[in-house]
Amino acid sequence: MTVASERLQTARAIGRVLGTVEGRDFLVHNGHVSGTPIIACEWDTSLDEVIQNLRAANPQTAQAAVAIRRGEGLHWMGISPSSASDAGKDGDVHAGSTMGMLYQALQESGLSLRVTNLSVARAMVLA
C-alpha cells in the first residue's frame, strides 16, 4: 500500500472520530484546543516526518494532536513545545524513531514529549 493510500485511511479514521460528539469530547477532555493542528500518521511513520508536518501546519509553535493509525485503530498523543524549565530532563528522542515506538514507550513510562527544536526535528522525553 502506498503512503498516500495509508494517509487517506488515517484521515478517514480521524474524520470518523471528529464526526461524533463522543470523539470531539474525547479530544477536549484530553486537552485539545480548537484550532490546534491534528497531524495524521501511521504506526511506522518517523518522528522526523511528523515534526516536518507540524512545522508546515503550525510554524509558530510546536503544538499539535497526533493521530497514529495502527490497523483500524487510532492512538492519540499530544506534542507541545518545551520551555526553559524543561532543559536537562531525560534524553533526546532520535528523529528516525517511529511514532509507534515513541507512543508505546510513552504509554509504558508515563512520560511526556516536548519539541526542543522544531527546525531540526529535535524532541525530548520528560519525566
CSV table of N, CA and C in Angstrom, one decimal:
chain,number,residue,atom,x,y,z
A,1,MET,N,0.8,-1.2,0.0
A,1,MET,CA,0.0,0.0,0.0
A,1,MET,C,0.9,1.2,0.0
A,2,THR,N,0.5,2.3,-0.8
A,2,THR,CA,1.3,3.5,-0.9
A,2,THR,C,1.1,4.4,0.4
A,3,VAL,N,2.1,5.3,0.6
A,3,VAL,CA,2.0,6.2,1.7
A,3,VAL,C,0.7,7.1,1.5
A,4,ALA,N,0.4,7.4,0.3
A,4,ALA,CA,-0.8,8.3,0.1
A,4,ALA,C,-2.1,7.5,0.5
A,5,SER,N,-2.2,6.2,0.1
A,5,SER,CA,-3.4,5.5,0.5
A,5,SER,C,-3.4,5.2,2.0
A,6,GLU,N,-2.3,5.0,2.6
A,6,GLU,CA,-2.2,4.8,4.0
A,6,GLU,C,-2.7,6.1,4.7
A,7,ARG,N,-2.2,7.2,4.3
A,7,ARG,CA,-2.6,8.5,4.9
A,7,ARG,C,-4.1,8.8,4.7
A,8,LEU,N,-4.6,8.4,3.5
A,8,LEU,CA,-6.0,8.6,3.3
A,8,LEU,C,-6.8,7.8,4.2
A,9,GLN,N,-6.4,6.6,4.5
A,9,GLN,CA,-7.1,5.7,5.5
A,9,GLN,C,-7.1,6.4,6.9
A,10,THR,N,-5.9,6.9,7.2
A,10,THR,CA,-5.8,7.6,8.5
A,10,THR,C,-6.7,8.8,8.6
A,11,ALA,N,-6.7,9.6,7.5
A,11,ALA,CA,-7.6,10.8,7.5
A,11,ALA,C,-9.0,10.4,7.7
A,12,ARG,N,-9.4,9.4,7.0
A,12,ARG,CA,-10.8,8.9,7.1
A,12,ARG,C,-11.1,8.5,8.6
A,13,ALA,N,-10.2,7.8,9.2
A,13,ALA,CA,-10.4,7.4,10.6
A,13,ALA,C,-10.5,8.6,11.5
A,14,ILE,N,-9.7,9.6,11.3
A,14,ILE,CA,-9.8,10.8,12.1
A,14,ILE,C,-11.1,11.5,11.8
A,15,GLY,N,-11.6,11.5,10.6
A,15,GLY,CA,-12.9,12.1,10.3
A,15,GLY,C,-14.0,11.4,11.0
A,16,ARG,N,-13.9,10.1,11.1
A,16,ARG,CA,-14.9,9.3,11.9
A,16,ARG,C,-15.0,9.8,13.3
A,17,VAL,N,-13.8,10.0,13.9
A,17,VAL,CA,-13.7,10.4,15.3
A,17,VAL,C,-14.3,11.8,15.4
A,18,LEU,N,-13.9,12.7,14.6
A,18,LEU,CA,-14.3,14.1,14.7
A,18,LEU,C,-15.8,14.3,14.3
A,19,GLY,N,-16.3,13.3,13.6
A,19,GLY,CA,-17.7,13.3,13.2
A,19,GLY,C,-18.7,12.9,14.3
A,20,THR,N,-18.2,12.6,15.5
A,20,THR,CA,-19.1,12.2,16.6
A,20,THR,C,-18.9,13.1,17.8
A,21,VAL,N,-19.9,13.3,18.6
A,21,VAL,CA,-19.8,14.1,19.8
A,21,VAL,C,-18.8,13.5,20.7
A,22,GLU,N,-18.9,12.1,20.8
A,22,GLU,CA,-18.0,11.4,21.7
A,22,GLU,C,-16.6,11.6,21.4
A,23,GLY,N,-16.3,11.6,20.1
A,23,GLY,CA,-14.9,11.8,19.6
A,23,GLY,C,-14.4,13.2,19.9
A,24,ARG,N,-15.2,14.2,19.6
A,24,ARG,CA,-14.8,15.6,20.0
A,24,ARG,C,-14.7,15.8,21.5
A,25,ASP,N,-15.6,15.2,22.3
A,25,ASP,CA,-15.5,15.2,23.7
A,25,ASP,C,-14.2,14.6,24.2
A,26,PHE,N,-13.8,13.5,23.6
A,26,PHE,CA,-12.6,12.8,24.0
A,26,PHE,C,-11.4,13.7,23.8
A,27,LEU,N,-11.3,14.4,22.6
A,27,LEU,CA,-10.2,15.3,22.3
A,27,LEU,C,-10.2,16.5,23.3
A,28,VAL,N,-11.3,17.1,23.6
A,28,VAL,CA,-11.4,18.2,24.5
A,28,VAL,C,-11.0,17.8,25.9
A,29,HIS,N,-11.5,16.6,26.3
A,29,HIS,CA,-11.2,16.1,27.7
A,29,HIS,C,-9.7,15.8,27.8
A,30,ASN,N,-9.0,15.5,26.7
A,30,ASN,CA,-7.5,15.3,26.7
A,30,ASN,C,-6.7,16.5,26.4
A,31,GLY,N,-7.3,17.7,26.5
A,31,GLY,CA,-6.6,19.0,26.3
A,31,GLY,C,-6.5,19.6,24.9
A,32,HIS,N,-7.2,19.0,24.0
A,32,HIS,CA,-7.1,19.5,22.6
A,32,HIS,C,-7.9,20.8,22.6
A,33,VAL,N,-7.3,21.9,22.0
A,33,VAL,CA,-7.9,23.2,21.8
A,33,VAL,C,-8.2,23.4,20.4
A,34,SER,N,-9.4,23.8,20.1
A,34,SER,CA,-9.9,24.0,18.7
A,34,SER,C,-8.9,24.9,18.0
A,35,GLY,N,-8.5,24.6,16.8
A,35,GLY,CA,-7.6,25.3,16.0
A,35,GLY,C,-6.2,24.7,16.1
A,36,THR,N,-5.9,23.9,17.1
A,36,THR,CA,-4.6,23.2,17.1
A,36,THR,C,-4.6,22.1,16.1
A,37,PRO,N,-3.5,22.1,15.3
A,37,PRO,CA,-3.5,21.1,14.2
A,37,PRO,C,-3.6,19.6,14.7
A,38,ILE,N,-4.1,18.8,13.9
A,38,ILE,CA,-4.1,17.3,14.1
A,38,ILE,C,-3.2,16.8,13.0
A,39,ILE,N,-2.2,16.1,13.4
A,39,ILE,CA,-1.2,15.5,12.5
A,39,ILE,C,-1.6,14.1,12.3
A,40,ALA,N,-1.8,13.7,11.1
A,40,ALA,CA,-2.1,12.3,10.8
A,40,ALA,C,-0.9,11.5,10.4
A,41,CYS,N,-0.7,10.3,11.0
A,41,CYS,CA,0.4,9.5,10.7
A,41,CYS,C,0.1,8.0,11.0
A,42,GLU,N,1.0,7.1,10.6
A,42,GLU,CA,0.8,5.7,10.8
A,42,GLU,C,1.8,5.2,11.8
A,43,TRP,N,1.6,4.0,12.3
A,43,TRP,CA,2.4,3.5,13.4
A,43,TRP,C,3.9,3.5,13.0
A,44,ASP,N,4.3,3.3,11.7
A,44,ASP,CA,5.7,3.2,11.3
A,44,ASP,C,6.2,4.5,10.7
A,45,THR,N,5.4,5.6,10.9
A,45,THR,CA,5.9,7.0,10.4
A,45,THR,C,7.0,7.5,11.3
A,46,SER,N,8.1,8.1,10.8
A,46,SER,CA,9.2,8.6,11.6
A,46,SER,C,8.8,9.9,12.3
A,47,LEU,N,9.4,10.1,13.5
A,47,LEU,CA,9.2,11.3,14.2
A,47,LEU,C,9.6,12.5,13.3
A,48,ASP,N,10.7,12.3,12.6
A,48,ASP,CA,11.1,13.4,11.7
A,48,ASP,C,10.0,13.9,10.7
A,49,GLU,N,9.3,12.9,10.1
A,49,GLU,CA,8.2,13.2,9.2
A,49,GLU,C,7.1,14.0,9.9
A,50,VAL,N,6.8,13.5,11.1
A,50,VAL,CA,5.7,14.2,11.9
A,50,VAL,C,6.1,15.6,12.3
A,51,ILE,N,7.3,15.8,12.7
A,51,ILE,CA,7.8,17.2,13.0
A,51,ILE,C,7.8,18.0,11.8
A,52,GLN,N,8.2,17.5,10.6
A,52,GLN,CA,8.1,18.3,9.4
A,52,GLN,C,6.7,18.7,9.1
A,53,ASN,N,5.7,17.8,9.3
A,53,ASN,CA,4.3,18.1,9.0
A,53,ASN,C,3.8,19.1,10.0
A,54,LEU,N,4.3,19.0,11.3
A,54,LEU,CA,3.9,20.0,12.3
A,54,LEU,C,4.5,21.4,12.0
A,55,ARG,N,5.7,21.4,11.5
A,55,ARG,CA,6.3,22.7,11.1
A,55,ARG,C,5.6,23.3,10.0
A,56,ALA,N,5.1,22.5,9.0
A,56,ALA,CA,4.3,23.1,7.9
A,56,ALA,C,2.9,23.5,8.4
A,57,ALA,N,2.3,22.8,9.3
A,57,ALA,CA,0.9,23.1,9.8
A,57,ALA,C,0.9,24.2,10.8
A,58,ASN,N,1.9,24.4,11.6
A,58,ASN,CA,1.9,25.3,12.7
A,58,ASN,C,3.3,25.8,13.0
A,59,PRO,N,3.8,26.7,12.1
A,59,PRO,CA,5.2,27.1,12.2
A,59,PRO,C,5.5,28.0,13.5
A,60,GLN,N,4.5,28.6,14.1
A,60,GLN,CA,4.8,29.5,15.2
A,60,GLN,C,5.1,28.7,16.5
A,61,THR,N,4.4,27.6,16.7
A,61,THR,CA,4.6,26.8,17.9
A,61,THR,C,4.7,25.3,17.5
A,62,ALA,N,5.2,24.6,18.4
A,62,ALA,CA,5.3,23.1,18.2
A,62,ALA,C,4.3,22.4,19.0
A,63,GLN,N,3.0,22.7,18.7
A,63,GLN,CA,1.9,22.1,19.4
A,63,GLN,C,0.9,21.5,18.5
A,64,ALA,N,0.6,20.2,18.8
A,64,ALA,CA,-0.4,19.5,17.9
A,64,ALA,C,-0.9,18.3,18.6
A,65,ALA,N,-2.0,17.8,18.1
A,65,ALA,CA,-2.5,16.5,18.5
A,65,ALA,C,-2.0,15.6,17.4
A,66,VAL,N,-1.6,14.4,17.7
A,66,VAL,CA,-1.1,13.4,16.7
A,66,VAL,C,-2.0,12.2,16.7
A,67,ALA,N,-2.6,11.9,15.6
A,67,ALA,CA,-3.4,10.7,15.5
A,67,ALA,C,-2.5,9.6,14.8
A,68,ILE,N,-2.2,8.5,15.5
A,68,ILE,CA,-1.4,7.5,14.9
A,68,ILE,C,-2.2,6.3,14.6
A,69,ARG,N,-2.3,5.9,13.3
A,69,ARG,CA,-3.2,4.8,13.0
A,69,ARG,C,-2.4,3.5,13.0
A,70,ARG,N,-3.0,2.5,13.6
A,70,ARG,CA,-2.4,1.2,13.6
A,70,ARG,C,-3.5,0.2,13.3
A,71,GLY,N,-3.5,-0.4,12.1
A,71,GLY,CA,-4.6,-1.2,11.7
A,71,GLY,C,-5.8,-0.3,11.5
A,72,GLU,N,-6.9,-0.7,12.2
A,72,GLU,CA,-8.1,0.1,12.1
A,72,GLU,C,-8.3,1.1,13.3
A,73,GLY,N,-7.4,1.0,14.2
A,73,GLY,CA,-7.5,1.9,15.4
A,73,GLY,C,-6.6,3.1,15.4
A,74,LEU,N,-7.0,4.1,16.1
A,74,LEU,CA,-6.2,5.3,16.3
A,74,LEU,C,-5.7,5.4,17.7
A,75,HIS,N,-4.5,5.9,17.8
A,75,HIS,CA,-3.8,6.2,19.1
A,75,HIS,C,-3.5,7.6,19.0
A,76,TRP,N,-3.8,8.3,20.1
A,76,TRP,CA,-3.7,9.8,20.1
A,76,TRP,C,-2.6,10.2,21.1
A,77,MET,N,-1.8,11.2,20.8
A,77,MET,CA,-0.9,11.8,21.7
A,77,MET,C,-0.7,13.3,21.4
A,78,GLY,N,-0.4,14.1,22.3
A,78,GLY,CA,-0.1,15.5,22.1
A,78,GLY,C,1.4,15.8,22.1
A,79,ILE,N,1.7,16.7,21.3
A,79,ILE,CA,3.1,17.2,21.2
A,79,ILE,C,3.0,18.7,21.6
A,80,SER,N,3.9,19.1,22.5
A,80,SER,CA,3.9,20.6,22.9
A,80,SER,C,5.3,21.1,22.9
A,81,PRO,N,5.5,22.4,22.9
A,81,PRO,CA,6.8,23.0,22.9
A,81,PRO,C,7.4,22.8,24.2
A,82,SER,N,8.8,22.8,24.3
A,82,SER,CA,9.5,22.8,25.5
A,82,SER,C,9.6,24.2,26.1
A,83,SER,N,9.9,24.3,27.4
A,83,SER,CA,10.1,25.6,28.0
A,83,SER,C,11.5,25.5,28.6
A,84,ALA,N,11.9,26.7,29.1
A,84,ALA,CA,13.2,26.8,29.7
A,84,ALA,C,13.4,25.8,30.9
A,85,SER,N,12.3,25.6,31.6
A,85,SER,CA,12.3,24.7,32.8
A,85,SER,C,12.4,23.2,32.4
A,86,ASP,N,12.2,22.9,31.1
A,86,ASP,CA,12.4,21.5,30.7
A,86,ASP,C,13.8,21.1,30.5
A,87,ALA,N,14.7,22.0,30.3
A,87,ALA,CA,16.1,21.7,30.0
A,87,ALA,C,16.7,20.8,31.0
A,88,GLY,N,17.5,19.8,30.5
A,88,GLY,CA,18.2,18.9,31.3
A,88,GLY,C,17.5,17.7,31.8
A,89,LYS,N,16.3,17.5,31.4
A,89,LYS,CA,15.5,16.4,31.9
A,89,LYS,C,15.6,15.2,30.8
A,90,ASP,N,15.7,14.1,31.3
A,90,ASP,CA,15.8,12.8,30.5
A,90,ASP,C,16.5,13.1,29.2
A,91,GLY,N,16.2,12.3,28.1
A,91,GLY,CA,17.1,12.3,27.0
A,91,GLY,C,16.3,12.6,25.7
A,92,ASP,N,17.1,12.8,24.7
A,92,ASP,CA,16.5,13.1,23.3
A,92,ASP,C,15.9,11.9,22.7
A,93,VAL,N,15.0,12.1,21.8
A,93,VAL,CA,14.4,11.1,21.0
A,93,VAL,C,15.0,11.2,19.6
A,94,HIS,N,15.4,10.1,19.1
A,94,HIS,CA,16.0,10.1,17.7
A,94,HIS,C,15.0,10.4,16.7
A,95,ALA,N,15.3,11.3,15.8
A,95,ALA,CA,14.3,11.7,14.7
A,95,ALA,C,13.8,10.6,13.9
A,96,GLY,N,14.6,9.5,13.8
A,96,GLY,CA,14.2,8.3,13.0
A,96,GLY,C,13.3,7.4,13.7
A,97,SER,N,13.1,7.6,15.0
A,97,SER,CA,12.2,6.7,15.8
A,97,SER,C,10.8,6.8,15.1
A,98,THR,N,10.2,5.6,15.2
A,98,THR,CA,8.8,5.6,14.6
A,98,THR,C,7.8,6.1,15.6
A,99,MET,N,6.7,6.7,15.2
A,99,MET,CA,5.7,7.2,16.1
A,99,MET,C,5.1,6.0,16.9
A,100,GLY,N,5.0,4.8,16.4
A,100,GLY,CA,4.6,3.7,17.1
A,100,GLY,C,5.5,3.4,18.3
A,101,MET,N,6.8,3.3,18.0
A,101,MET,CA,7.8,3.1,19.1
A,101,MET,C,7.7,4.1,20.2
A,102,LEU,N,7.6,5.4,19.7
A,102,LEU,CA,7.5,6.5,20.7
A,102,LEU,C,6.2,6.4,21.5
A,103,TYR,N,5.1,6.2,20.8
A,103,TYR,CA,3.8,6.1,21.6
A,103,TYR,C,3.9,5.0,22.6
A,104,GLN,N,4.3,3.9,22.2
A,104,GLN,CA,4.4,2.7,23.1
A,104,GLN,C,5.3,3.0,24.3
A,105,ALA,N,6.4,3.6,24.1
A,105,ALA,CA,7.4,3.9,25.1
A,105,ALA,C,6.8,4.9,26.1
A,106,LEU,N,6.1,6.0,25.6
A,106,LEU,CA,5.5,7.0,26.4
A,106,LEU,C,4.3,6.4,27.2
A,107,GLN,N,3.5,5.5,26.6
A,107,GLN,CA,2.4,4.9,27.3
A,107,GLN,C,3.0,4.0,28.5
A,108,GLU,N,4.0,3.3,28.3
A,108,GLU,CA,4.6,2.4,29.3
A,108,GLU,C,5.3,3.2,30.4
A,109,SER,N,5.8,4.3,30.1
A,109,SER,CA,6.6,5.0,31.1
A,109,SER,C,5.8,6.2,31.8
A,110,GLY,N,4.8,6.6,31.2
A,110,GLY,CA,4.0,7.8,31.7
A,110,GLY,C,4.7,9.1,31.5
A,111,LEU,N,5.7,9.1,30.7
A,111,LEU,CA,6.5,10.4,30.4
A,111,LEU,C,5.7,11.2,29.3
A,112,SER,N,6.2,12.4,29.1
A,112,SER,CA,5.6,13.2,28.0
A,112,SER,C,6.7,13.7,27.0
A,113,LEU,N,6.2,14.2,25.9
A,113,LEU,CA,7.1,14.5,24.8
A,113,LEU,C,7.1,16.1,24.6
A,114,ARG,N,8.2,16.6,24.5
A,114,ARG,CA,8.3,18.1,24.2
A,114,ARG,C,9.2,18.3,23.0
A,115,VAL,N,8.9,19.2,22.1
A,115,VAL,CA,9.7,19.5,21.0
A,115,VAL,C,10.7,20.6,21.4
A,116,THR,N,12.0,20.3,21.2
A,116,THR,CA,13.0,21.2,21.7
A,116,THR,C,13.6,22.1,20.5
A,117,ASN,N,13.5,21.6,19.3
A,117,ASN,CA,14.0,22.4,18.2
A,117,ASN,C,13.2,22.0,16.9
A,118,LEU,N,12.2,22.8,16.6
A,118,LEU,CA,11.3,22.5,15.5
A,118,LEU,C,12.1,22.4,14.2
A,119,SER,N,13.1,23.3,14.1
A,119,SER,CA,13.8,23.4,12.8
A,119,SER,C,14.6,22.2,12.4
A,120,VAL,N,15.0,21.4,13.5
A,120,VAL,CA,15.8,20.2,13.2
A,120,VAL,C,15.2,18.9,13.7
A,121,ALA,N,13.9,19.0,14.0
A,121,ALA,CA,13.2,17.8,14.5
A,121,ALA,C,13.8,17.2,15.7
A,122,ARG,N,14.1,18.0,16.7
A,122,ARG,CA,14.6,17.5,18.0
A,122,ARG,C,13.5,17.5,18.9
A,123,ALA,N,13.5,16.4,19.7
A,123,ALA,CA,12.5,16.2,20.8
A,123,ALA,C,13.1,15.6,22.0
A,124,MET,N,12.5,15.8,23.1
A,124,MET,CA,13.0,15.2,24.3
A,124,MET,C,11.8,14.6,25.1
A,125,VAL,N,12.1,13.5,25.8
A,125,VAL,CA,11.1,12.9,26.6
A,125,VAL,C,11.3,13.4,28.0
A,126,LEU,N,10.2,13.8,28.7
A,126,LEU,CA,10.3,14.4,30.0
A,126,LEU,C,9.7,13.5,31.0
A,127,ALA,N,10.2,13.5,32.2
A,127,ALA,CA,9.6,12.9,33.4
A,127,ALA,C,8.4,13.7,33.9
